[in-house]
XYZ file of C-alpha atoms in Angstrom:
438
model
C 13.470 -41.237 -8.227
C 14.554 -40.488 -12.038
C 11.796 -41.268 -14.990
C 12.101 -44.429 -16.977
C 13.300 -44.084 -20.817
C 10.220 -45.749 -21.562
C 7.483 -43.271 -19.808
C 9.706 -40.247 -20.829
C 9.234 -41.467 -24.358
C 5.558 -41.773 -23.974
C 4.947 -37.771 -22.348
C 7.811 -36.792 -25.205
C 5.355 -38.034 -28.164
C 2.077 -36.776 -26.165
C 3.389 -33.183 -25.915
C 4.442 -33.191 -29.418
C 0.601 -33.695 -30.584
C -0.345 -30.330 -28.259
C 0.280 -27.309 -29.783
C 0.249 -24.784 -26.570
C 3.733 -24.921 -24.643
C 4.207 -28.182 -23.142
C 7.678 -29.455 -21.932
C 8.452 -32.563 -19.245
C 10.231 -31.794 -16.146
C 12.282 -33.902 -13.813
C 12.363 -33.773 -10.029
C 15.458 -31.688 -10.202
C 13.993 -28.916 -12.283
C 15.716 -29.816 -15.537
C 13.985 -29.429 -19.072
C 13.527 -33.675 -19.818
C 11.159 -32.807 -23.477
C 9.691 -29.451 -24.986
C 7.398 -29.598 -28.150
C 7.522 -27.261 -30.555
C 5.309 -24.606 -29.018
C 7.130 -24.343 -26.132
C 10.693 -24.325 -28.419
C 8.707 -21.315 -30.260
C 7.823 -19.601 -27.251
C 11.079 -19.852 -25.219
C 13.624 -21.101 -27.431
C 16.834 -18.831 -27.291
C 18.570 -20.778 -30.005
C 20.438 -23.235 -27.322
C 18.934 -26.567 -26.302
C 16.482 -26.236 -24.102
C 16.924 -30.272 -22.805
C 18.877 -30.313 -19.791
C 18.749 -26.687 -18.430
C 17.040 -25.879 -15.496
C 13.311 -24.580 -16.216
C 14.364 -21.561 -13.799
C 16.767 -20.565 -16.184
C 14.939 -20.749 -19.359
C 12.064 -18.740 -17.977
C 13.362 -16.083 -15.410
C 16.878 -16.106 -15.932
C 17.121 -17.293 -12.186
C 20.206 -19.499 -10.842
C 18.236 -21.138 -8.062
C 14.787 -22.272 -8.184
C 11.556 -19.319 -8.179
C 10.192 -20.269 -4.429
C 14.009 -19.306 -3.344
C 13.944 -16.293 -5.512
C 11.081 -14.720 -4.440
C 8.166 -16.240 -6.684
C 5.727 -19.116 -6.405
C 6.928 -22.202 -7.816
C 4.448 -24.511 -9.002
C 6.732 -27.419 -8.830
C 7.965 -27.064 -4.914
C 4.037 -26.719 -4.640
C 2.823 -29.647 -6.159
C 5.943 -31.856 -4.760
C 4.288 -31.295 -1.569
C 0.308 -31.537 -2.702
C 0.910 -34.365 -5.382
C -1.692 -32.373 -7.353
C -1.842 -30.319 -10.225
C -0.820 -26.614 -9.498
C -1.247 -23.311 -10.934
C 0.675 -20.069 -10.891
C 0.964 -16.700 -13.060
C 4.650 -16.224 -13.597
C 6.080 -13.001 -15.909
C 8.535 -15.122 -18.333
C 11.342 -14.281 -20.208
C 10.582 -14.918 -23.757
C 12.566 -14.137 -27.158
C 9.489 -11.356 -27.607
C 10.436 -9.798 -24.493
C 8.981 -10.357 -20.943
C 5.285 -11.870 -20.670
C 2.904 -12.641 -18.165
C 2.075 -16.557 -18.806
C -0.200 -19.145 -16.862
C 1.762 -22.301 -15.815
C -0.071 -25.358 -15.047
C 1.917 -27.680 -13.606
C 0.537 -31.707 -13.116
C 2.438 -34.468 -11.716
C 3.341 -37.705 -13.335
C 3.257 -40.567 -10.978
C 5.128 -44.254 -11.606
C 3.483 -47.777 -10.802
C 4.180 -47.162 -6.917
C 2.681 -43.958 -6.915
C 6.023 -41.926 -7.036
C 6.155 -38.378 -8.189
C 8.939 -39.097 -10.918
C 8.152 -36.209 -13.473
C 5.936 -33.218 -14.255
C 4.049 -32.086 -17.259
C 3.896 -28.317 -17.544
C 1.726 -26.077 -19.924
C 2.228 -22.473 -20.586
C -0.422 -20.056 -21.763
C 0.024 -17.003 -22.647
C -2.660 -14.443 -20.346
C -4.811 -12.960 -22.434
C -6.101 -9.648 -22.233
C -2.518 -8.435 -20.939
C -2.009 -6.840 -24.194
C -4.035 -4.784 -26.093
C -4.778 -5.126 -30.156
C -1.414 -3.663 -30.896
C 0.364 -6.042 -29.323
C 1.128 -3.397 -26.093
C 1.363 -4.583 -22.904
C -2.175 -3.112 -21.404
C -1.543 -4.148 -18.107
C 2.065 -3.010 -16.712
C 3.524 -3.989 -13.364
C 6.102 -6.373 -11.284
C 5.312 -5.076 -8.063
C 4.002 -7.936 -5.373
C 0.714 -5.894 -5.072
C 0.313 -5.936 -9.112
C 0.758 -9.366 -9.628
C -1.391 -10.429 -6.874
C -4.214 -8.431 -8.574
C -3.518 -10.234 -11.981
C -3.372 -13.679 -10.571
C -6.962 -13.313 -9.793
C -7.872 -11.984 -12.877
C -6.142 -15.172 -14.288
C -8.129 -17.171 -12.025
C -11.516 -15.627 -12.496
C -11.707 -14.907 -16.701
C -12.218 -18.415 -17.690
C -15.856 -18.610 -15.163
C -18.548 -16.985 -15.683
C -18.554 -15.415 -12.119
C -19.564 -11.816 -11.649
C -16.484 -9.756 -10.826
C -16.279 -6.955 -8.831
C -13.513 -4.641 -8.989
C -12.448 -2.676 -6.019
C -10.407 0.413 -5.534
C -9.751 4.013 -5.935
C -9.838 6.313 -8.952
C -7.344 6.190 -11.474
C -6.444 2.803 -10.661
C -7.267 1.126 -13.912
C -10.575 -0.470 -13.366
C -11.536 -0.567 -16.690
C -8.715 -1.654 -18.211
C -9.328 -4.685 -15.972
C -12.387 -5.351 -17.051
C -11.412 -5.346 -20.461
C -8.607 -7.572 -19.454
C -10.873 -10.426 -17.820
C -13.124 -10.059 -20.739
C -10.502 -10.699 -23.480
C -8.944 -13.370 -21.146
C -12.863 -15.316 -21.400
C -15.042 -17.735 -23.437
C -16.492 -14.473 -23.972
C -13.632 -12.673 -26.151
C -15.304 -12.786 -29.103
C -18.852 -11.001 -27.910
C -19.300 -7.045 -27.033
C -17.498 -5.633 -23.960
C -19.880 -2.766 -23.015
C -19.284 -0.197 -20.733
C -21.845 1.620 -18.625
C -21.306 4.629 -16.379
C -23.473 4.351 -13.746
C -22.523 8.044 -12.204
C -25.137 11.249 -12.739
C -27.857 9.189 -14.623
C -31.487 9.914 -13.252
C -33.209 6.482 -12.808
C -35.686 7.430 -15.759
C -32.696 8.008 -18.204
C -30.660 5.251 -16.227
C -33.262 2.309 -16.977
C -33.541 3.537 -20.183
C -29.810 3.310 -21.153
C -29.248 -0.028 -19.425
C -32.862 -1.828 -20.837
C -33.661 0.096 -23.762
C -37.642 1.793 -24.208
C -40.367 1.222 -26.519
C -41.492 4.161 -28.995
C -44.016 6.153 -26.734
C -42.964 5.023 -23.187
C -42.205 8.378 -22.150
C -42.355 12.221 -23.392
C -39.362 12.037 -26.015
C -39.259 8.439 -26.512
C -39.850 8.776 -30.340
C -38.296 5.455 -31.455
C -37.340 2.216 -29.812
C -33.984 2.246 -28.190
C -31.946 -1.142 -27.862
C -30.487 -1.110 -24.126
C -26.775 -1.677 -22.912
C -28.103 -5.131 -21.846
C -29.243 -6.201 -25.332
C -25.684 -4.582 -27.078
C -23.743 -6.636 -24.368
C -25.375 -10.280 -25.456
C -23.153 -13.019 -25.748
C -20.679 -10.657 -24.238
C -19.414 -8.647 -21.143
C -21.633 -5.770 -19.444
C -19.261 -3.537 -17.261
C -20.981 -1.770 -14.668
C -18.343 1.460 -13.638
C -19.268 3.038 -10.230
C -22.147 0.549 -9.536
C -22.272 2.289 -6.198
C -24.041 5.064 -8.026
C -27.020 2.915 -9.497
C -30.701 4.482 -7.618
C -32.236 2.095 -5.634
C -35.118 1.835 -7.855
C -33.100 0.185 -10.784
C -31.496 -2.186 -7.944
C -34.257 -4.533 -7.864
C -34.345 -4.775 -11.710
C -30.627 -5.214 -12.099
C -30.665 -8.026 -9.271
C -33.543 -9.352 -11.629
C -31.550 -9.500 -14.459
C -28.595 -11.211 -12.840
C -31.081 -14.138 -10.902
C -33.059 -14.731 -14.014
C -31.604 -13.362 -17.441
C -34.496 -11.516 -17.907
C -35.508 -7.742 -18.295
C -38.114 -5.238 -19.982
C -37.451 -2.241 -21.529
C -39.316 0.518 -20.614
C -42.856 0.517 -21.390
C -43.061 -3.151 -22.730
C -45.034 -6.293 -21.163
C -43.048 -8.952 -23.040
C -40.079 -9.589 -20.787
C -36.349 -10.314 -23.011
C -33.270 -12.784 -21.853
C -29.983 -11.261 -21.825
C -26.550 -13.929 -22.173
C -24.291 -11.453 -20.670
C -21.327 -11.651 -18.180
C -21.240 -8.860 -15.840
C -18.182 -6.786 -14.163
C -18.627 -4.264 -11.972
C -16.703 -1.486 -10.343
C -16.781 0.902 -7.562
C -14.675 3.179 -5.132
C -16.942 3.752 -2.906
C -17.569 1.426 0.295
C -20.748 -0.675 -0.710
C -20.361 -2.854 2.466
C -21.175 0.538 4.328
C -23.785 1.758 2.244
C -25.399 -1.556 2.490
C -25.932 -1.000 6.450
C -26.734 2.535 6.174
C -29.175 0.950 3.685
C -28.030 2.809 0.658
C -27.225 -0.164 -1.829
C -29.556 -3.464 -1.614
C -27.683 -6.492 0.259
C -28.960 -9.023 -2.105
C -27.712 -7.276 -4.777
C -24.063 -6.615 -3.194
C -23.666 -10.310 -2.805
C -24.855 -10.911 -6.230
C -22.032 -8.745 -7.989
C -19.601 -9.834 -4.803
C -18.961 -13.353 -6.285
C -15.433 -12.888 -7.259
C -14.135 -9.429 -5.572
C -10.683 -8.174 -6.778
C -8.688 -5.445 -4.629
C -6.788 -2.551 -7.387
C -3.934 -1.774 -5.721
C -3.552 2.221 -5.880
C -0.242 3.558 -7.469
C 1.564 3.959 -3.994
C 1.520 0.659 -2.987
C 3.342 -0.243 -6.239
C 5.563 2.599 -6.570
C 8.610 -0.254 -8.175
C 6.314 0.073 -11.026
C 6.775 4.173 -11.725
C 9.821 3.338 -14.458
C 7.955 0.749 -16.132
C 4.567 2.569 -16.056
C 6.204 6.016 -17.053
C 8.196 4.785 -20.337
C 4.956 3.030 -21.111
C 2.453 6.084 -20.770
C 5.173 8.699 -22.287
C 4.873 6.429 -25.761
C 1.859 6.678 -25.795
C 1.000 10.377 -25.031
C 4.325 11.099 -27.537
C 4.410 8.271 -29.608
C 7.344 9.869 -31.773
C 9.750 11.730 -29.456
C 11.600 8.935 -27.361
C 10.874 10.819 -23.945
C 12.210 9.532 -21.067
C 12.871 11.260 -17.443
C 15.886 11.921 -15.705
C 16.965 9.813 -12.340
C 15.664 12.970 -10.435
C 11.816 13.425 -12.171
C 11.436 9.817 -11.519
C 13.118 10.350 -7.928
C 10.464 13.212 -7.531
C 7.810 11.054 -8.449
C 8.734 8.678 -6.176
C 8.123 10.742 -3.424
C 4.455 12.067 -4.338
C 1.137 10.307 -3.273
C -0.848 9.854 -6.419
C -4.081 10.563 -5.323
C -5.359 10.074 -8.640
C -3.256 6.864 -9.128
C -2.176 5.853 -12.553
C -4.721 8.483 -14.594
C -2.762 10.899 -12.849
C 0.136 9.690 -13.400
C -0.499 9.779 -17.217
C -1.736 13.846 -16.992
C 1.302 14.965 -15.311
C 3.579 13.154 -17.668
C 1.305 14.572 -20.303
C 1.981 18.051 -19.086
C 5.595 17.515 -18.512
C 6.304 16.424 -21.869
C 4.648 19.586 -23.540
C 6.470 21.848 -20.848
C 9.698 19.974 -22.803
C 11.522 20.591 -25.628
C 14.322 18.252 -25.646
C 13.955 14.257 -25.027
C 14.703 14.063 -21.355
C 11.702 15.209 -18.405
C 13.378 16.912 -15.855
C 11.602 17.703 -12.523
C 11.280 21.606 -13.626
C 8.831 19.994 -16.398
C 6.054 19.005 -13.749
C 3.158 20.679 -12.783
C 3.199 23.058 -10.380
C 1.138 21.363 -7.937
C 3.370 18.424 -7.734
C 4.685 19.233 -4.416
C 1.923 19.295 -2.582
C 0.836 15.804 -2.149
C 4.001 14.530 -1.400
C 4.027 10.901 0.208
C 3.383 11.567 4.444
C 5.307 8.563 4.988
C 8.549 9.970 3.129
C 10.845 12.869 4.665
C 11.474 15.122 1.344
C 14.830 16.566 1.532
C 14.967 20.714 1.983
C 18.477 21.122 1.359
C 18.795 23.321 -1.989
C 21.565 20.861 -2.888
C 18.601 18.662 -3.660
C 15.844 20.846 -5.052
C 13.914 23.782 -4.374
C 10.503 22.737 -4.863
C 8.777 26.223 -4.387
C 11.299 27.451 -6.860
C 10.977 25.109 -9.296
C 6.888 25.303 -9.014
C 7.720 29.466 -9.866
C 9.866 28.367 -12.983
C 7.680 25.987 -14.290
C 4.695 28.678 -14.043
C 6.997 31.363 -15.639
C 7.503 28.793 -18.742
C 4.249 28.090 -19.143
C 2.833 31.899 -19.481
C 5.830 32.236 -21.721
C 4.430 29.722 -24.069
C 1.012 29.750 -23.485
C -0.705 32.396 -26.082
C -4.614 31.962 -25.052
C -6.203 33.016 -22.095
C -5.849 32.433 -18.492
C -9.228 29.544 -18.360
C -7.387 28.092 -21.128
C -4.023 27.693 -19.246
C -5.546 26.319 -15.994
C -7.541 23.953 -17.834
C -4.197 22.891 -19.476
C -1.951 22.610 -15.607
C -4.913 20.806 -14.112
C -5.852 23.306 -11.722
C -8.585 25.710 -11.190
C -8.429 29.522 -12.293
C -8.421 30.718 -8.293
C -5.569 28.485 -7.654
C -4.029 30.091 -11.139
C -4.174 33.586 -9.839
C -2.806 32.645 -6.194
C 0.137 31.304 -8.026
C 0.569 33.955 -10.057
C 0.177 36.626 -7.420
C 3.474 35.030 -5.780
C 5.475 35.477 -9.236
C 4.391 39.251 -8.655
C 5.321 39.606 -5.117
C 8.557 37.478 -5.348
């Protein structure tokens, strides 16, 4: 049933008063009214009125749910309630992740006659320079980002679960930047490798004379994070003796500096991260069950790179612009194909390292398979059969060529070369022996 002119005029006047981008949509997906904020965000020099929303935002010829996307309008027609989704929109400034909130508009008979759509840019997905900090289109990545968008405005504790190198700190920062605490500090704590005494002092601070070497009062990281977010990276490594004090902090907001008798109050939001199996550690008595439940209010699985290989072109282009900003480097099709057959046990962090080393080995603007590190062929994806035909590529030859080129360009000692290549000296000497016997 179409919306009557009077109600449409009222809705158009209502959204014109709002600063955020808003539109009025008909049941047929057509834009009936758009405010100035929406026109600035999505206008392309042509009138928006009468165009389908999926054409404006996605350049699709069919509704989102028929193009593999989640469609809030279709969902709202079914639920008759407000619906929220995260979408990747085309804008005059490039693709942007945005939160879409769609509210059905009823007539006097309770029939849905239109929808109010509010669009809000996902804060935290861009860094301070305006460059996208979280990059990807793969379904696994988008599911993760949808969870970030859901939990960020709340105060719930977040637990990021995933392998090393998946970008847990970047996601933690995105949650912080999209929260109401964005103007407060973001304080990251590496929980690995610290003794119990040192960890307590770093986290809660200490008074002068609290222990040998405490020559002055120290402000702890909890206090430094006041009004903002405390990020505990590798929370599974926290000593058991500190876990009970952390639990008390989370439950009561109170803590004590080492050597102090008076409690202090902390106003923080907690985000934790780990690559360890916390549930198994709880069963083994290595992690407190009550603390696990407290930090696991809102878990977010971090997808490994091997589960989002379709993002390799986007990630590689962005990382190359970061590691070699003035060179205009790009990967050849063969180089991308080679990366696509790699397991990436070190995830995005390893991809960055591989690209940085390749950029150092490349004199031109195109990175080819021969420019990659010599270890690249040792971790091919187990579910992918790599061609051994000489016309495709000879991995052993590529490795030997790469090593010869590295030796020719390197002016330091073998230890420095091994460090540059990201391998041990022992592995380097083994590879060098294959050159002399080749």
